[in-house]
GROMACS .gro file of C-alpha atoms in nm:
model
  293
    1MET     CA    1 -13.901  -6.429  -0.668
    2ASN     CA    2 -13.887  -6.001  -0.430
    3LYS     CA    3 -14.117  -5.686  -0.517
    4PHE     CA    4 -13.822  -5.579  -0.683
    5GLU     CA    5 -13.759  -5.850  -0.926
    6GLU     CA    6 -14.164  -5.865  -0.997
    7LEU     CA    7 -14.105  -5.499  -1.071
    8PHE     CA    8 -13.841  -5.479  -1.323
    9ALA     CA    9 -14.036  -5.770  -1.476
   10GLN     CA   10 -14.289  -5.503  -1.561
   11TYR     CA   11 -14.080  -5.307  -1.736
   12ASN     CA   12 -13.845  -5.376  -2.045
   13VAL     CA   13 -13.502  -5.380  -1.898
   14LYS     CA   14 -13.355  -5.656  -2.063
   15PHE     CA   15 -13.118  -5.395  -2.316
   16SER     CA   16 -12.882  -5.555  -2.493
   17ASP     CA   17 -12.530  -5.271  -2.463
   18GLU     CA   18 -12.466  -5.367  -2.857
   19GLN     CA   19 -12.813  -5.309  -2.956
   20VAL     CA   20 -12.868  -4.957  -2.738
   21LYS     CA   21 -12.544  -4.856  -2.906
   22SER     CA   22 -12.694  -4.931  -3.325
   23ASP     CA   23 -13.043  -4.753  -3.181
   24VAL     CA   24 -12.782  -4.417  -3.022
   25GLN     CA   25 -12.616  -4.380  -3.378
   26GLY     CA   26 -12.921  -4.433  -3.550
   27ILE     CA   27 -13.126  -4.180  -3.379
   28LEU     CA   28 -12.804  -3.929  -3.418
   29SER     CA   29 -12.742  -3.985  -3.791
   30ALA     CA   30 -13.092  -3.928  -3.863
   31HIS     CA   31 -13.169  -3.629  -3.627
   32ALA     CA   32 -12.879  -3.437  -3.507
   33ALA     CA   33 -12.826  -3.249  -3.748
   34GLU     CA   34 -13.160  -3.073  -3.820
   35ASN     CA   35 -13.136  -2.998  -3.401
   36ASN     CA   36 -12.783  -2.839  -3.409
   37ASN     CA   37 -12.964  -2.476  -3.472
   38ILE     CA   38 -12.950  -2.146  -3.297
   39GLU     CA   39 -13.352  -2.211  -3.147
   40VAL     CA   40 -13.240  -2.521  -2.982
   41TRP     CA   41 -12.922  -2.398  -2.855
   42LYS     CA   42 -13.132  -2.117  -2.679
   43GLN     CA   43 -13.324  -2.418  -2.521
   44CYS     CA   44 -13.063  -2.595  -2.384
   45LEU     CA   45 -12.945  -2.249  -2.241
   46SER     CA   46 -13.270  -2.209  -2.078
   47GLN     CA   47 -13.220  -2.586  -1.906
   48ILE     CA   48 -12.849  -2.550  -1.774
   49ASP     CA   49 -12.817  -2.618  -1.372
   50LEU     CA   50 -12.526  -2.403  -1.383
   51THR     CA   51 -12.251  -2.625  -1.182
   52THR     CA   52 -11.981  -2.547  -0.945
   53LEU     CA   53 -11.896  -2.853  -0.678
   54SER     CA   54 -11.481  -2.809  -0.662
   55GLY     CA   55 -11.293  -2.828  -0.331
   56ASP     CA   56 -11.180  -2.487  -0.349
   57ASP     CA   57 -11.507  -2.333  -0.410
   58THR     CA   58 -11.578  -2.016  -0.197
   59ASP     CA   59 -11.821  -1.744  -0.082
   60VAL     CA   60 -11.667  -1.522  -0.348
   61LYS     CA   61 -11.646  -1.774  -0.619
   62VAL     CA   62 -12.027  -1.830  -0.553
   63ARG     CA   63 -12.151  -1.495  -0.522
   64ARG     CA   64 -12.025  -1.385  -0.828
   65MET     CA   65 -12.146  -1.676  -1.044
   66ALA     CA   66 -12.555  -1.568  -0.861
   67GLU     CA   67 -12.462  -1.214  -0.960
   68CYS     CA   68 -12.365  -1.345  -1.317
   69VAL     CA   69 -12.722  -1.482  -1.382
   70ASN     CA   70 -12.840  -1.170  -1.209
   71ASN     CA   71 -12.674  -0.965  -1.497
   72PHE     CA   72 -12.783  -1.199  -1.746
   73VAL     CA   73 -13.061  -1.107  -1.906
   74ALA     CA   74 -12.961  -0.725  -1.908
   75GLN     CA   75 -12.621  -0.857  -2.073
   76TYR     CA   76 -12.783  -1.055  -2.327
   77PRO     CA   77 -13.116  -0.946  -2.392
   78GLY     CA   78 -13.376  -1.196  -2.571
   79LEU     CA   79 -13.161  -1.522  -2.429
   80PRO     CA   80 -13.303  -1.748  -2.167
   81ASN     CA   81 -13.148  -1.762  -1.872
   82VAL     CA   82 -13.010  -2.101  -1.738
   83ALA     CA   83 -13.291  -2.298  -1.454
   84SER     CA   84 -13.075  -2.321  -1.121
   85ILE     CA   85 -12.743  -2.228  -1.016
   86CYS     CA   86 -12.599  -2.576  -0.823
   87VAL     CA   87 -12.379  -2.587  -0.580
   88TYR     CA   88 -12.244  -2.787  -0.233
   89PRO     CA   89 -12.535  -2.769   0.079
   90ALA     CA   90 -12.282  -2.547   0.249
   91MET     CA   91 -12.285  -2.244  -0.023
   92VAL     CA   92 -12.724  -2.257  -0.046
   93PRO     CA   93 -12.676  -1.994   0.160
   94VAL     CA   94 -12.511  -1.786  -0.086
   95VAL     CA   95 -12.634  -1.827  -0.311
   96LYS     CA   96 -13.009  -1.756  -0.152
   97GLU     CA   97 -12.853  -1.394  -0.031
   98PHE     CA   98 -12.757  -1.271  -0.382
   99LEU     CA   99 -12.954  -1.462  -0.607
  100ARG     CA  100 -13.228  -1.219  -0.730
  101SER     CA  101 -13.344  -1.405  -1.088
  102GLU     CA  102 -13.674  -1.456  -1.093
  103GLY     CA  103 -13.750  -1.865  -1.202
  104VAL     CA  104 -13.399  -1.937  -1.120
  105GLY     CA  105 -13.405  -2.242  -0.870
  106ILE     CA  106 -13.154  -2.291  -0.624
  107THR     CA  107 -12.987  -2.702  -0.656
  108SER     CA  108 -12.800  -2.871  -0.380
  109VAL     CA  109 -12.632  -3.168  -0.368
  110ALA     CA  110 -12.698  -3.357  -0.125
  111GLY     CA  111 -12.743  -3.711   0.049
  112GLY     CA  112 -12.319  -3.788   0.099
  113PHE     CA  113 -12.263  -3.674  -0.268
  114PRO     CA  114 -12.065  -3.764  -0.480
  115ALA     CA  115 -11.998  -4.126  -0.347
  116SER     CA  116 -12.314  -4.154  -0.145
  117GLN     CA  117 -12.064  -4.386   0.088
  118THR     CA  118 -12.210  -4.284   0.423
  119PHE     CA  119 -12.487  -4.327   0.744
  120LEU     CA  120 -12.827  -4.279   0.595
  121GLU     CA  121 -12.935  -4.066   0.945
  122VAL     CA  122 -12.658  -3.816   0.756
  123LYS     CA  123 -12.757  -3.814   0.444
  124VAL     CA  124 -13.142  -3.727   0.550
  125ALA     CA  125 -13.007  -3.502   0.751
  126GLU     CA  126 -12.777  -3.345   0.501
  127VAL     CA  127 -13.105  -3.302   0.235
  128ALA     CA  128 -13.304  -3.165   0.503
  129LEU     CA  129 -13.027  -2.890   0.628
  130ALA     CA  130 -13.027  -2.807   0.269
  131VAL     CA  131 -13.356  -2.769   0.207
  132ALA     CA  132 -13.401  -2.514   0.517
  133GLU     CA  133 -13.109  -2.293   0.341
  134GLY     CA  134 -13.294  -2.231   0.110
  135ALA     CA  135 -13.235  -2.504  -0.207
  136THR     CA  136 -13.555  -2.585  -0.392
  137GLU     CA  137 -13.436  -2.902  -0.578
  138ILE     CA  138 -13.192  -3.139  -0.414
  139ASP     CA  139 -12.984  -3.432  -0.628
  140ILE     CA  140 -12.885  -3.716  -0.435
  141VAL     CA  141 -12.681  -4.049  -0.565
  142LEU     CA  142 -12.799  -4.405  -0.597
  143SER     CA  143 -12.549  -4.610  -0.333
  144GLN     CA  144 -12.406  -4.779  -0.654
  145GLY     CA  145 -12.243  -5.054  -0.397
  146LYS     CA  146 -12.558  -5.145  -0.283
  147PHE     CA  147 -12.713  -5.180  -0.568
  148LEU     CA  148 -12.454  -5.373  -0.796
  149GLU     CA  149 -12.486  -5.620  -0.474
  150GLY     CA  150 -12.866  -5.647  -0.535
  151LYS     CA  151 -13.000  -5.480  -0.223
  152TYR     CA  152 -13.254  -5.346  -0.378
  153GLU     CA  153 -13.443  -5.290  -0.056
  154GLU     CA  154 -13.197  -5.029   0.141
  155CYS     CA  155 -13.138  -4.840  -0.191
  156PHE     CA  156 -13.480  -4.815  -0.238
  157GLU     CA  157 -13.553  -4.702   0.101
  158GLU     CA  158 -13.278  -4.447   0.102
  159ILE     CA  159 -13.388  -4.279  -0.153
  160ARG     CA  160 -13.784  -4.262  -0.021
  161GLU     CA  161 -13.646  -4.121   0.326
  162GLN     CA  162 -13.439  -3.843   0.125
  163LYS     CA  163 -13.775  -3.779  -0.069
  164SER     CA  164 -13.950  -3.750   0.289
  165SER     CA  165 -13.692  -3.494   0.380
  166ALA     CA  166 -13.626  -3.274   0.095
  167ARG     CA  167 -14.040  -3.199   0.183
  168ASN     CA  168 -14.143  -2.975  -0.137
  169ALA     CA  169 -13.808  -2.959  -0.343
  170HIS     CA  170 -13.786  -3.111  -0.649
  171LEU     CA  171 -13.523  -3.422  -0.609
  172LYS     CA  172 -13.301  -3.600  -0.867
  173VAL     CA  173 -13.157  -3.888  -0.827
  174ILE     CA  174 -12.801  -3.971  -0.979
  175LEU     CA  175 -12.752  -4.295  -1.086
  176GLU     CA  176 -12.389  -4.290  -1.168
  177THR     CA  177 -12.425  -4.457  -1.488
  178GLY     CA  178 -12.078  -4.514  -1.522
  179ALA     CA  179 -12.021  -4.723  -1.238
  180LEU     CA  180 -12.332  -4.884  -1.319
  181LYS     CA  181 -12.188  -5.034  -1.646
  182THR     CA  182 -12.431  -5.226  -1.832
  183ALA     CA  183 -12.760  -5.097  -2.001
  184GLU     CA  184 -12.966  -5.337  -1.785
  185ASN     CA  185 -12.826  -5.161  -1.482
  186ILE     CA  186 -12.922  -4.833  -1.597
  187ALA     CA  187 -13.278  -4.944  -1.714
  188LYS     CA  188 -13.328  -5.140  -1.337
  189ALA     CA  189 -13.182  -4.833  -1.182
  190SER     CA  190 -13.408  -4.570  -1.306
  191VAL     CA  191 -13.729  -4.792  -1.275
  192LEU     CA  192 -13.599  -4.803  -0.883
  193ALA     CA  193 -13.575  -4.446  -0.853
  194MET     CA  194 -13.840  -4.368  -1.031
  195ALA     CA  195 -14.035  -4.623  -0.798
  196ALA     CA  196 -13.940  -4.449  -0.505
  197GLY     CA  197 -14.048  -4.130  -0.572
  198ALA     CA  198 -13.731  -3.947  -0.819
  199ASP     CA  199 -13.899  -3.654  -0.945
  200PHE     CA  200 -13.611  -3.671  -1.215
  201ILE     CA  201 -13.294  -3.924  -1.278
  202LYS     CA  202 -12.997  -3.811  -1.350
  203THR     CA  203 -12.707  -3.990  -1.537
  204SER     CA  204 -12.411  -3.900  -1.368
  205THR     CA  205 -12.211  -3.686  -1.113
  206GLY     CA  206 -11.933  -3.578  -1.300
  207LYS     CA  207 -11.684  -3.703  -1.064
  208ILE     CA  208 -11.565  -4.018  -1.210
  209SER     CA  209 -11.426  -4.118  -1.536
  210VAL     CA  210 -11.731  -4.221  -1.722
  211SER     CA  211 -12.022  -3.992  -1.715
  212ALA     CA  212 -12.330  -3.925  -1.907
  213THR     CA  213 -12.311  -4.127  -2.264
  214PRO     CA  214 -12.572  -4.062  -2.516
  215GLU     CA  215 -12.656  -4.448  -2.436
  216ALA     CA  216 -12.743  -4.383  -2.117
  217SER     CA  217 -12.929  -4.108  -2.159
  218TYR     CA  218 -13.133  -4.382  -2.410
  219VAL     CA  219 -13.168  -4.598  -2.185
  220MET     CA  220 -13.298  -4.390  -1.900
  221CYS     CA  221 -13.496  -4.207  -2.129
  222LYS     CA  222 -13.689  -4.566  -2.270
  223MET     CA  223 -13.757  -4.609  -1.918
  224ILE     CA  224 -13.939  -4.279  -1.837
  225ARG     CA  225 -14.143  -4.337  -2.147
  226GLU     CA  226 -14.236  -4.622  -2.013
  227TRP     CA  227 -14.297  -4.525  -1.646
  228HIS     CA  228 -14.529  -4.254  -1.775
  229GLU     CA  229 -14.756  -4.530  -1.993
  230LYS     CA  230 -14.754  -4.762  -1.704
  231THR     CA  231 -14.796  -4.474  -1.436
  232GLY     CA  232 -14.948  -4.200  -1.538
  233GLU     CA  233 -14.624  -3.988  -1.369
  234ILE     CA  234 -14.443  -3.757  -1.562
  235VAL     CA  235 -14.042  -3.773  -1.427
  236GLY     CA  236 -13.757  -3.518  -1.565
  237PHE     CA  237 -13.405  -3.621  -1.655
  238LYS     CA  238 -13.073  -3.452  -1.620
  239PRO     CA  239 -12.766  -3.540  -1.838
  240ALA     CA  240 -12.483  -3.473  -1.639
  241GLY     CA  241 -12.124  -3.499  -1.616
  242GLY     CA  242 -11.864  -3.462  -1.928
  243VAL     CA  243 -12.147  -3.253  -2.134
  244SER     CA  244 -11.892  -2.990  -2.202
  245THR     CA  245 -11.962  -2.895  -2.559
  246THR     CA  246 -12.276  -2.743  -2.745
  247ASP     CA  247 -12.259  -3.088  -2.939
  248GLU     CA  248 -12.248  -3.298  -2.672
  249ALA     CA  249 -12.532  -3.057  -2.549
  250VAL     CA  250 -12.753  -3.166  -2.929
  251ALA     CA  251 -12.672  -3.485  -2.902
  252HIS     CA  252 -12.877  -3.535  -2.542
  253TYR     CA  253 -13.145  -3.269  -2.686
  254THR     CA  254 -13.237  -3.491  -2.980
  255ILE     CA  255 -13.215  -3.817  -2.794
  256VAL     CA  256 -13.470  -3.690  -2.537
  257LYS     CA  257 -13.649  -3.487  -2.840
  258GLU     CA  258 -13.697  -3.847  -3.067
  259VAL     CA  259 -13.731  -4.056  -2.760
  260LEU     CA  260 -13.932  -3.848  -2.504
  261GLY     CA  261 -14.103  -3.617  -2.732
  262LYS     CA  262 -14.132  -3.282  -2.757
  263GLU     CA  263 -14.326  -3.181  -2.456
  264TRP     CA  264 -14.050  -3.347  -2.221
  265LEU     CA  265 -13.837  -2.993  -2.435
  266THR     CA  266 -13.873  -2.805  -2.128
  267ASN     CA  267 -13.659  -2.712  -1.831
  268THR     CA  268 -13.955  -2.827  -1.581
  269ARG     CA  269 -13.870  -3.207  -1.736
  270PHE     CA  270 -13.579  -3.159  -1.873
  271ARG     CA  271 -13.182  -3.021  -1.743
  272PHE     CA  272 -12.851  -3.042  -1.811
  273GLY     CA  273 -12.536  -3.010  -1.512
  274ALA     CA  274 -12.292  -2.856  -1.625
  275SER     CA  275 -11.985  -2.606  -1.531
  276ARG     CA  276 -11.844  -2.527  -1.920
  277LEU     CA  277 -12.178  -2.586  -2.155
  278ALA     CA  278 -12.322  -2.249  -2.057
  279ASN     CA  279 -12.023  -2.047  -2.232
  280ASN     CA  280 -12.014  -2.310  -2.441
  281ILE     CA  281 -12.340  -2.292  -2.627
  282LEU     CA  282 -12.349  -1.863  -2.594
  283SER     CA  283 -12.003  -1.873  -2.773
  284SER     CA  284 -12.187  -2.081  -3.024
  285ILE     CA  285 -12.564  -1.854  -3.038
  286LYS     CA  286 -12.323  -1.538  -3.044
  287GLY     CA  287 -12.071  -1.696  -3.303
  288GLU     CA  288 -11.748  -1.558  -3.120
  289ASP     CA  289 -11.564  -1.658  -2.792
  290VAL     CA  290 -11.779  -1.640  -2.452
  291LYS     CA  291 -11.650  -1.640  -2.119
  292TYR     CA  292 -11.951  -1.483  -1.905
  293PHE     CA  293 -11.969  -1.723  -1.623
   0.00000   0.00000   0.00000
């Protein structure tokens, strides 16, 4: 038994996909309705990493996003602002120049996002450059191909090196759960990422057909809970990709609340990665169609 088999053996990673589906249905049937209210919607709004990750992103587009965030409190007094703005590394300097809202972070994807199919030296350098330009949070991607081949040592060391390169910036590790396919793989990838130093684990890049699902969220939250119980360490959770409606956000919120507890219902421990979600939640809160962001 190698050290990663020994690591996985310490955790309850033997999930049945059918049991996970049943557990999730049970949680949502019992609790989703009680969380579908304006106070929860406000909380979800405060947990959004407002995201633009398009090939046609421009300085003007990103500047406008930053200015929307800057003006949000004046436009919507009494509502919480988003948690951060998430962009490609080359757009970090634009966000840093124009973002004025206190408490809103700058998130950069890096490390060969979205496929993680580049040299480790490039990944490490990209993380370091993004932080040097002003990123306060870094979202990297697990090498799914290596993971599925059982090259756990390589995956672990890649995350460790990027964590070191991120310095004081928070590191979120994207598992790309749609590519991992099974609940057991998602559980093992969660444990590996946390062992390597992830501050958050995140479901998806949003760049493949299967992104964040309630089932993936459930498994990842179960592993975060077990990790916390065994180590005392707090790891955050971020569903991203395909979370665009208020109902979808409430579903993930409900899973976090029921599995991890109320102490995780803060934007220091729970984020959404989204481009459309902010407007949709804002529309739910205001009771009318809003296209602010």
